Coordinates of C-alpha atoms in Angstrom, one line a residue:
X7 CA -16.7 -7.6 14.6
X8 CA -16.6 -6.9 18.1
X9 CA -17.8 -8.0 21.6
X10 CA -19.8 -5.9 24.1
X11 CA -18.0 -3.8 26.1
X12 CA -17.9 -4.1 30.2
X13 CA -20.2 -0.9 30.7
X14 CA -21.3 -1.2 34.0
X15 CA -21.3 -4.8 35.0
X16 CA -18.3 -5.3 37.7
X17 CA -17.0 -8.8 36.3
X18 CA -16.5 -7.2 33.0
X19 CA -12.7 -5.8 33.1
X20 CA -12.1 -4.6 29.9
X21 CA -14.2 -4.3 26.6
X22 CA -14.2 -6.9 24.2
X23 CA -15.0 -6.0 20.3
X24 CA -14.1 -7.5 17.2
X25 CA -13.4 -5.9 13.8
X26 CA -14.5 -7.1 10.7
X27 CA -11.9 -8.9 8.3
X28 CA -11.9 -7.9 4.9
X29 CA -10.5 -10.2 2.2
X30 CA -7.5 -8.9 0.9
X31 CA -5.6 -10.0 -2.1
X32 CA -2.6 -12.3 -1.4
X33 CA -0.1 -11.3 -3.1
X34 CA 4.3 -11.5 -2.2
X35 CA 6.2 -9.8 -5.1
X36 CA 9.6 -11.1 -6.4
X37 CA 12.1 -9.2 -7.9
X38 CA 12.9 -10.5 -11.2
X39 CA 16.3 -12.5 -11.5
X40 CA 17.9 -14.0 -14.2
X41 CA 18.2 -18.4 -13.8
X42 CA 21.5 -19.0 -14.1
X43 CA 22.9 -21.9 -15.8
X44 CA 23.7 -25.2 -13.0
X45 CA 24.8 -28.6 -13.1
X46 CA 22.9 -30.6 -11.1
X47 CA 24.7 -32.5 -8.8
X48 CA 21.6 -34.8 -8.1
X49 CA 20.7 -35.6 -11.5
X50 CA 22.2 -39.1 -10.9
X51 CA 19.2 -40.2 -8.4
X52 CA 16.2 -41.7 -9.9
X53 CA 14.1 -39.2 -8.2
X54 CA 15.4 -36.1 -9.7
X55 CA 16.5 -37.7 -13.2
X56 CA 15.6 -34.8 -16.3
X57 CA 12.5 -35.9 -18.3
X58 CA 13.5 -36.9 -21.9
X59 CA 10.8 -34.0 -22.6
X60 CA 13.2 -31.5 -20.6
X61 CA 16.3 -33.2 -22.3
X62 CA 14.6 -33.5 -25.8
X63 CA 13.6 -29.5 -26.0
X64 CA 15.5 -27.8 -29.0
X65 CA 17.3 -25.2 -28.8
X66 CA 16.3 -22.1 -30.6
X67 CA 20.0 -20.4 -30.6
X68 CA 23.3 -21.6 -29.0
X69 CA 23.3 -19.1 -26.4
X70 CA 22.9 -18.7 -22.7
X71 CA 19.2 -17.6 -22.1
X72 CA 17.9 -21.4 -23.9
X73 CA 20.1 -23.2 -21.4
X74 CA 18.7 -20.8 -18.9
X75 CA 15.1 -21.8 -20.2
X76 CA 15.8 -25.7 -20.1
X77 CA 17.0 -24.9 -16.3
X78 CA 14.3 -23.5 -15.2
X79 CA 11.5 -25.3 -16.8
X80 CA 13.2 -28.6 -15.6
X81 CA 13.5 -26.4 -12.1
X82 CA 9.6 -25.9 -12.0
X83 CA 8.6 -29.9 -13.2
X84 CA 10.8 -31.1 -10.4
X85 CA 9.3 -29.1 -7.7
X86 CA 6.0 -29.9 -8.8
X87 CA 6.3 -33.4 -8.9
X88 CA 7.9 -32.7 -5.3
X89 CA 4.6 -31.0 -3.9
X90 CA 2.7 -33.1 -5.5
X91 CA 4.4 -36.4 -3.6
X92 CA 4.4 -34.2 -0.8
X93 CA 0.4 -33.5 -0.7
X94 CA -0.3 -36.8 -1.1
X95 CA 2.1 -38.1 2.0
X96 CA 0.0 -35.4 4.1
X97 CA -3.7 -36.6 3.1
X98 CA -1.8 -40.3 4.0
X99 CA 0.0 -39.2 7.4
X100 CA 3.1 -40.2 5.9
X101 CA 5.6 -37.4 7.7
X102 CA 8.7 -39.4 6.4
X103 CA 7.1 -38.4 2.9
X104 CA 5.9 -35.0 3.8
X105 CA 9.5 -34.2 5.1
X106 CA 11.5 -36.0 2.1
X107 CA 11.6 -32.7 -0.2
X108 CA 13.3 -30.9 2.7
X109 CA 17.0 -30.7 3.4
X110 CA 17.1 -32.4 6.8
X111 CA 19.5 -30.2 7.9
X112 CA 17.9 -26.8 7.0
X113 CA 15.3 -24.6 8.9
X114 CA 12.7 -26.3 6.1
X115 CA 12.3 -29.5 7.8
X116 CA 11.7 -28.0 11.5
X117 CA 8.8 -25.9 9.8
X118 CA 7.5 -28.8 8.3
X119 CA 7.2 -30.8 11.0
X120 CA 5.9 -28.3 13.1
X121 CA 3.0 -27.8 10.0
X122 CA 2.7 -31.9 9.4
X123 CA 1.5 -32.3 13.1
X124 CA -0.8 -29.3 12.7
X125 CA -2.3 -30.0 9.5
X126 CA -3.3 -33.8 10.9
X127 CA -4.3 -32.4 14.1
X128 CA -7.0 -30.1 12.3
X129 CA -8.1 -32.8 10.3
X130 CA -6.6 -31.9 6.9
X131 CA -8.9 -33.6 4.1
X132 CA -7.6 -32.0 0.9
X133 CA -4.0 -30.5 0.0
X134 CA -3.4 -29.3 -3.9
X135 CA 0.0 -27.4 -3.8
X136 CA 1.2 -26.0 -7.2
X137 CA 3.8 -24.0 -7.9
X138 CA 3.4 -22.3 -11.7
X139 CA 6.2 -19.4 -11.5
X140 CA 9.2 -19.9 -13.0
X141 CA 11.9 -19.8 -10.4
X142 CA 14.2 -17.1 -9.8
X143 CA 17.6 -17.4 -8.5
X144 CA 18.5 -16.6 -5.9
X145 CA 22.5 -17.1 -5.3
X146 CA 24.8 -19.9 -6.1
X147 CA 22.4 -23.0 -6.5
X148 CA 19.5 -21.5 -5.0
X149 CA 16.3 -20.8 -6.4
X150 CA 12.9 -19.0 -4.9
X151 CA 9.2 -19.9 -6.5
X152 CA 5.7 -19.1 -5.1
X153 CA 3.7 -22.2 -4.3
X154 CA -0.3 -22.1 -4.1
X155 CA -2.0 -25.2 -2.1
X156 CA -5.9 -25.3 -2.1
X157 CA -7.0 -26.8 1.0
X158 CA -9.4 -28.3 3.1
X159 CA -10.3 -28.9 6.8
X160 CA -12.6 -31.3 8.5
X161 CA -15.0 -31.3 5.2
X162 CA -13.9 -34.2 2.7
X163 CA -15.7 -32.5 -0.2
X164 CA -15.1 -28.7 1.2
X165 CA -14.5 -25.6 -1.8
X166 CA -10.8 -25.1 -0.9
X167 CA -9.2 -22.4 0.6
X168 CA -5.7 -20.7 -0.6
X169 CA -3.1 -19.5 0.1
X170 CA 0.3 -18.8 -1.2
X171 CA 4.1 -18.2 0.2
X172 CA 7.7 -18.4 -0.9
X173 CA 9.7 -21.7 -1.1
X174 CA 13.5 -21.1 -1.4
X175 CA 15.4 -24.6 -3.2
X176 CA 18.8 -25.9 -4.0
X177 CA 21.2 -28.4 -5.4
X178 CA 22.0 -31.5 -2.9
X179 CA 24.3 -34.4 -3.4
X180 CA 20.5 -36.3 -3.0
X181 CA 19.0 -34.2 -5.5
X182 CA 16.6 -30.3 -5.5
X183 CA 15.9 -30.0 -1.8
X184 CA 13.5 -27.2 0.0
X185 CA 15.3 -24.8 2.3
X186 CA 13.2 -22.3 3.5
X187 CA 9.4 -22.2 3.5
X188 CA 7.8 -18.5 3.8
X189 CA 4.8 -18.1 5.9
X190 CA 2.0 -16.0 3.6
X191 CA 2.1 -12.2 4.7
X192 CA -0.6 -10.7 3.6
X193 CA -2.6 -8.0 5.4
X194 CA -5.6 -10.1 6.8
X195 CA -5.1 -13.6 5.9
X196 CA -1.6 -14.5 6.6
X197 CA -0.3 -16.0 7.8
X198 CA -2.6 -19.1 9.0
X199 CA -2.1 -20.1 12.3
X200 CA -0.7 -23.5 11.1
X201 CA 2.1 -22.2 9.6
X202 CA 4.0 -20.2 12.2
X203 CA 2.3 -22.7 15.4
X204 CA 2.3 -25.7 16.4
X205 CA -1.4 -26.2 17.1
X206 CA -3.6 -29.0 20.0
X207 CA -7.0 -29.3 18.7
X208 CA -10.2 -30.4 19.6
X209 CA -13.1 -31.1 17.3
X210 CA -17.1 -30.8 18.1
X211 CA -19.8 -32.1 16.2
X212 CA -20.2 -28.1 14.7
X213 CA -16.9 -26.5 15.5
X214 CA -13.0 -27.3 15.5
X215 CA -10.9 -25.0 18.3
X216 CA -7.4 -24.8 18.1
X217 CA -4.8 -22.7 20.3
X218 CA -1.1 -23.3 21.2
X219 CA 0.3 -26.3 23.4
X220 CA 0.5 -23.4 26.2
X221 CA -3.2 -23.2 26.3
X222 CA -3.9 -26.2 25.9
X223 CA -5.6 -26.6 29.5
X224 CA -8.2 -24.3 28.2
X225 CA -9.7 -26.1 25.1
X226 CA -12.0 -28.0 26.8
X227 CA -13.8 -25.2 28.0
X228 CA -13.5 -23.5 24.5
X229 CA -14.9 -26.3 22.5
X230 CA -17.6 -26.4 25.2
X231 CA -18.8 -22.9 24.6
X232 CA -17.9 -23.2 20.9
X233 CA -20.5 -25.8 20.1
X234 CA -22.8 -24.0 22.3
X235 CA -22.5 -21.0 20.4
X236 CA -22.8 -22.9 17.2
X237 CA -26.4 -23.5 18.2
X238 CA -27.3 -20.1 18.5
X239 CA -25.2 -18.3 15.5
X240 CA -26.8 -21.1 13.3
X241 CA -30.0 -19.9 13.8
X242 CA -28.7 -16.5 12.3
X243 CA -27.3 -17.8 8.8
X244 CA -27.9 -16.1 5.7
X245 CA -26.9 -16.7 1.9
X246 CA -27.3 -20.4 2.2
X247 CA -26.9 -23.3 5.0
X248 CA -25.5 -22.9 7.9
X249 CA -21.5 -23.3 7.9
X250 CA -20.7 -27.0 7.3
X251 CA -18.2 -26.4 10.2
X252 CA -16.9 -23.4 12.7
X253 CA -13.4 -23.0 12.9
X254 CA -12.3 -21.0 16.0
X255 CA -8.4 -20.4 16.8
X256 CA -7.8 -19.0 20.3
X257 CA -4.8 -16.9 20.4
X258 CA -2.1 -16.2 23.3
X259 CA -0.5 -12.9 23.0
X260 CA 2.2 -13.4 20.7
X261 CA -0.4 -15.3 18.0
X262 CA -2.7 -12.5 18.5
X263 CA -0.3 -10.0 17.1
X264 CA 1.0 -12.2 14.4
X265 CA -1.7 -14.4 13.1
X266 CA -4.0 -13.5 9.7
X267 CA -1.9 -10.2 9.5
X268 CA -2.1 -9.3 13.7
X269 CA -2.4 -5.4 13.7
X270 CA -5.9 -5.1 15.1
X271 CA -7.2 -2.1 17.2
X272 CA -6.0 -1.9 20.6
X273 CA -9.6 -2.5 21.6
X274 CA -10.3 -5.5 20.3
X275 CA -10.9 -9.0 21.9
X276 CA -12.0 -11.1 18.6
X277 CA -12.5 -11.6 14.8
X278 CA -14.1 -13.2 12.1
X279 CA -12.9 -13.0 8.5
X280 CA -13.2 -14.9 5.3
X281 CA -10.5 -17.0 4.2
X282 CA -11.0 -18.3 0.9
X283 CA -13.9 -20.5 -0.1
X284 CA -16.9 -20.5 2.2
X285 CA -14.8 -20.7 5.4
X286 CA -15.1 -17.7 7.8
X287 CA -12.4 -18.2 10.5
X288 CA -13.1 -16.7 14.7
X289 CA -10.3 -15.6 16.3
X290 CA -10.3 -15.2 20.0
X291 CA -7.9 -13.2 21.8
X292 CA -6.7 -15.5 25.1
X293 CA -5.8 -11.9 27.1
X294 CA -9.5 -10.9 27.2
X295 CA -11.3 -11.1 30.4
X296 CA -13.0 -14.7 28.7
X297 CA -14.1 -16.1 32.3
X298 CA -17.3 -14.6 32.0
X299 CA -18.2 -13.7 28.6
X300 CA -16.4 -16.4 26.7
X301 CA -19.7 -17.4 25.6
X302 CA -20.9 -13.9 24.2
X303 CA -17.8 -13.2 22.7
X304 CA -18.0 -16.4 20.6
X305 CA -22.0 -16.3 19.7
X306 CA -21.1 -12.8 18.4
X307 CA -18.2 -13.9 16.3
X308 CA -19.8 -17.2 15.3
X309 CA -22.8 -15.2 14.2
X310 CA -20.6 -12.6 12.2
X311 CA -19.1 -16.5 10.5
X312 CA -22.5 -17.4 9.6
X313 CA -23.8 -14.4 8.1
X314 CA -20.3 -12.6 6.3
X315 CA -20.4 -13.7 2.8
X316 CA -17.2 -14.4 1.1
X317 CA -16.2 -11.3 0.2
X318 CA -16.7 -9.8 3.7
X319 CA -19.2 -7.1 5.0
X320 CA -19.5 -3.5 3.4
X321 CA -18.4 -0.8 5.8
X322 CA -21.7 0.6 5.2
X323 CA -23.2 -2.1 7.1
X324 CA -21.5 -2.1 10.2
X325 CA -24.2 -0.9 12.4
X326 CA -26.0 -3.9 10.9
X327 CA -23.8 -6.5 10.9
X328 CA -22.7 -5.6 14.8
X329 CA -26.3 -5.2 16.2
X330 CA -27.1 -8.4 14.9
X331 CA -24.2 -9.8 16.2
X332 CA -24.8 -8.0 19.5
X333 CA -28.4 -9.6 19.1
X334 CA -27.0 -12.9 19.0
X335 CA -24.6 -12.6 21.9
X336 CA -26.9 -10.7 24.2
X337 CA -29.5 -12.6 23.6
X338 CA -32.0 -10.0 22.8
X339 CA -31.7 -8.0 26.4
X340 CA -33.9 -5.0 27.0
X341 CA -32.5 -2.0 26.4
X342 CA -32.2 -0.8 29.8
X343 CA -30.5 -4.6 30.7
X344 CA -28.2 -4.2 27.6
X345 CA -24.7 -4.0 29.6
X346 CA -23.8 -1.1 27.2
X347 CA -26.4 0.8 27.7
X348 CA -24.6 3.5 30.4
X349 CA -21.9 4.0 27.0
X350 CA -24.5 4.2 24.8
X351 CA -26.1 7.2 27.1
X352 CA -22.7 9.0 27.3
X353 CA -22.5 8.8 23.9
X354 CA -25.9 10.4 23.1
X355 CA -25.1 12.9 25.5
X356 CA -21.5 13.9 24.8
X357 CA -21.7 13.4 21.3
X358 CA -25.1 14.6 20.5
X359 CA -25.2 11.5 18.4
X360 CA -28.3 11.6 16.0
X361 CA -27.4 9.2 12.9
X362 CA -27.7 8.3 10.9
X363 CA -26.9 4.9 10.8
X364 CA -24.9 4.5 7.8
X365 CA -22.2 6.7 9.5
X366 CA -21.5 5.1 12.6
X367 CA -17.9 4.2 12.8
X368 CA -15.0 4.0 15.3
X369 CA -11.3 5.1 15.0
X370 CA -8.8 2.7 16.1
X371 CA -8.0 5.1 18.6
X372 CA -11.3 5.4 20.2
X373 CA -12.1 5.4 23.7
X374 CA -13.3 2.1 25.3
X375 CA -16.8 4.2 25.8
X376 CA -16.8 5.1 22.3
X377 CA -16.3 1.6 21.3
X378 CA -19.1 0.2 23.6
X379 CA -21.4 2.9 22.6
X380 CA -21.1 2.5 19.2
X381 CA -22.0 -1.3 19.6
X382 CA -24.7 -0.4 21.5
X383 CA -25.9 1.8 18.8
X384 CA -26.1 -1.1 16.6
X385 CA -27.5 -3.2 18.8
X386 CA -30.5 -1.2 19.6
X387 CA -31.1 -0.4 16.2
X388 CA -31.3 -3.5 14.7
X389 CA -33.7 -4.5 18.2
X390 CA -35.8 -2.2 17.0
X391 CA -36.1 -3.5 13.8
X392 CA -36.8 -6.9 15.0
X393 CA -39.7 -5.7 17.1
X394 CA -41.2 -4.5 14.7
X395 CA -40.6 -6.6 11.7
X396 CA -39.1 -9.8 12.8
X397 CA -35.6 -11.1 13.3
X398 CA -36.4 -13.3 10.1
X399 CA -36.9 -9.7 7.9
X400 CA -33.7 -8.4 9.3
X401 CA -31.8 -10.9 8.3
X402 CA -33.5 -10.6 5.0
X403 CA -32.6 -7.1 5.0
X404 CA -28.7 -8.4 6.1
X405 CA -29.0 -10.4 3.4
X406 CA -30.1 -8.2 0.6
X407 CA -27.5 -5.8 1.7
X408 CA -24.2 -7.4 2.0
X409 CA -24.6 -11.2 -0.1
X410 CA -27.2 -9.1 -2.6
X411 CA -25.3 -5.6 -3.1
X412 CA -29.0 -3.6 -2.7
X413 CA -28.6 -0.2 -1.8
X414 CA -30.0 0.7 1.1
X415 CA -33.7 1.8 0.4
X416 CA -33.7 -0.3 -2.2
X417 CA -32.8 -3.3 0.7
X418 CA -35.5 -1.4 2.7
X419 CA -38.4 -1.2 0.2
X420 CA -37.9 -4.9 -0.7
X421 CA -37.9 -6.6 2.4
X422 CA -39.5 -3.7 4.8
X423 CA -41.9 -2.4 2.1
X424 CA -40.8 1.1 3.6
X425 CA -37.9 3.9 2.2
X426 CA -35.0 3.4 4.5
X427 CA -35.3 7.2 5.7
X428 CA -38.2 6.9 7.5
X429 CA -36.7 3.6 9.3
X430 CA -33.4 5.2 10.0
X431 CA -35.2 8.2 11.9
X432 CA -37.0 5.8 13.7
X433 CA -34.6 3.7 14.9
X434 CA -32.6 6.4 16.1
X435 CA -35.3 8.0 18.0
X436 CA -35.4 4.5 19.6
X437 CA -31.9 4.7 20.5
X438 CA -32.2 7.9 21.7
X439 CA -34.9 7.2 23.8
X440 CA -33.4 4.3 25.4
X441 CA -30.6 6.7 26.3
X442 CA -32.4 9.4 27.5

């Protein structure tokens, strides 16, 4: 997903484009480790007393590995009673009851403070953690499970997103207390800007925007230009309704390298990728040159939120899914008033580029030129398209494509009543005369 670039136009610095987000798997692996056998010094406290169930259990053999299972299935029903108390504190605004499984003392409680006033600032309305692993050990009186929440913002009746990190435990004279608290790592979703930032929000009638307390001076204007966008990339929707709700983060430069896996191409300004459920989260990078083309920059990347199905788009369709972006956040300029129109031209030129579509790429490496061009490309494809068939067709075709899993002609010959061949050749004589 990216932005146009700054061809010509003097108040454009630097380009700004966006790479699509894939869904990746989350998945942090454990080395297996025996539970060893503990007495609990907390066991006297009503709030960690064994259940007769865990008590009553019979052993099989008298050997170590049943006392081992007793520990750790007691182990696993005490921390999920734990999160479960804990969720429902959250959805309450308790933070004395969000914080209570914590050691007060360890580096657990700052991080969950830091998350409580995050989660309430983004409107939390639905928290489910679980944690179903048996726990491992860890050291003396320590133990490490996985823990899954399903979660909501801003929508009461939302389908949840997930995610799930490590939670590190032990043995307290006031019972099993949390230690540590692992943000998620995977490649593209973690970890969630709540969980590493303390976030200031502000909330629109379409769109939540949320940045760090050192940028907070600018999320007036953001939410401004977010809810503007909202209007447009709306109008672009496939697969359903529009988005019950935007969610855009705005990142400074230490976020932007560490937020939903960080590790995007040195070119890029902005990003939209799935996140579980139906929510497709923007992601704004603060250090682009946003004084003049904050708006673009978030109708493109709002439009990539309200047309990426959940899985995310198919490389295929990247010339696709950026012209129409480009569509949206140009707002349909001519070609010769498209401001990446002089890349596009070198491109042609230096390149020879003649298709087809279904190729075009970039390299993370590539020239800002290259970048813009490419966009361009896309852009004045899918233009042509819409001149000739509609914008209401192309997104059909978007549709049929990347929510439908068509094939191309097939795609082409259902919604265009043409084989994608003969389009492909045209549109790229249309780019190519535009260039020329």
């Amino acid at each position: 997903m990216a932005e146009e670039t700054g061809a010509p136009a003097p108040r454009r610095r630097w380009p700004l484009w966006l790479p699509i987000g894939l869904v990746v798997a989350l998945v942090l692996c454990v080395a297996p480790v025996a539970v060893g056998v503990v007495v609990f010094r907390g066991l006297g406290s009503p709030a960690w007393t064994a259940t007769p169930a865990a008590k009553a259990e019979p052993a099989r053999s008298p050997v170590a590995g049943d006392a081992e299972r007793v520990t750790a299935a007691w182990l696993r029903e005490r921390i999920g009673d734990a999160l479960t108390a804990q969720g429902a504190a959250l959805l309450k605004g308790d933070q004395a009851g969000f914080l209570a499984i914590a050691d007060p003392a360890s580096p657990a409680a700052a991080t969950l403070r830091q998350q409580f006033g995050s989660l309430r600032a983004m409107k939390v309305t639905h928290w489910t953690p679980t944690a179903d692993a048996i726990p491992s050990s860890v050291g003396t009186n320590k133990w490490r499970t996985l823990v899954e929440v399903d979660h909501c913002f801003v929508e009461p009746g939302c389908k949840p997103m997930t995610i799930t990190y490590g939670t590190v435990w032990t043995d307290t004279a006031a019972g099993l207390k949390l230690v540590g608290v692992e943000p998620s790592m995977s490649t593209y979703d973690g970890p969630r800007p709540w969980e590493v930032d303390p976030m200031v929000v502000a909330t629109g009638k379409r769109v939540m925007v949320a940045t760090t307390p050192a940028l907070r001076g600018q999320l007036k204007t953001l939410l401004a230009e977010a809810e503007k966008a909202a209007v447009v990339a709306d109008r672009y929707t496939v697969g359903g309704p529009p988005p019950a709700h935007y969610e855009v983060f705005y990142a400074g430069a230490a976020q932007w390298k560490r937020w939903f896996g960080g590790k995007r191409p040195a070119w890029t300004a902005g990003y939209a990728l799935p996140v579980g459920g139906r929510q497709i989260d923007v992601v704004v990078n603060a250090a682009a040159p946003q004084h003049n083309n904050l708006d673009d920059l978030l109708r493109h990347e709002m439009t990539h939120a309200s047309t990426m199905p959940p899985t995310g788009f198919p490389a295929s369709a990247w010339w696709l899914v950026e012209g129409i972006a480009e569509l949206a956040g140009s707002g349909g300029a001519s070609p010769q008033s498209y401001e990446g129109i002089e890349e596009v031209r070198r491109l042609v030129r230096e390149r020879n580029w003649a298709g087809p579509l279904q190729d075009l790429k970039i390299a993370d490496n590539a020239a800002d030129w290259e970048v813009a061009g490419a966009y361009g490309v896309g852009y004045l494809a899918v233009r042509q398209l819409a001149e000739r068939f509609g914008e209401a067709d192309v997104l059909a075709f978007l549709k049929a494509l990347t929510h439908d899993g068509l094939e191309i002609d097939e795609a082409s010959q259902e919604v265009f009543g043409e084989p994608w061949a003969l389009l492909n050749d045209q549109c790229v004589a249309a780019v190519r005369a535009a260039a020329a």
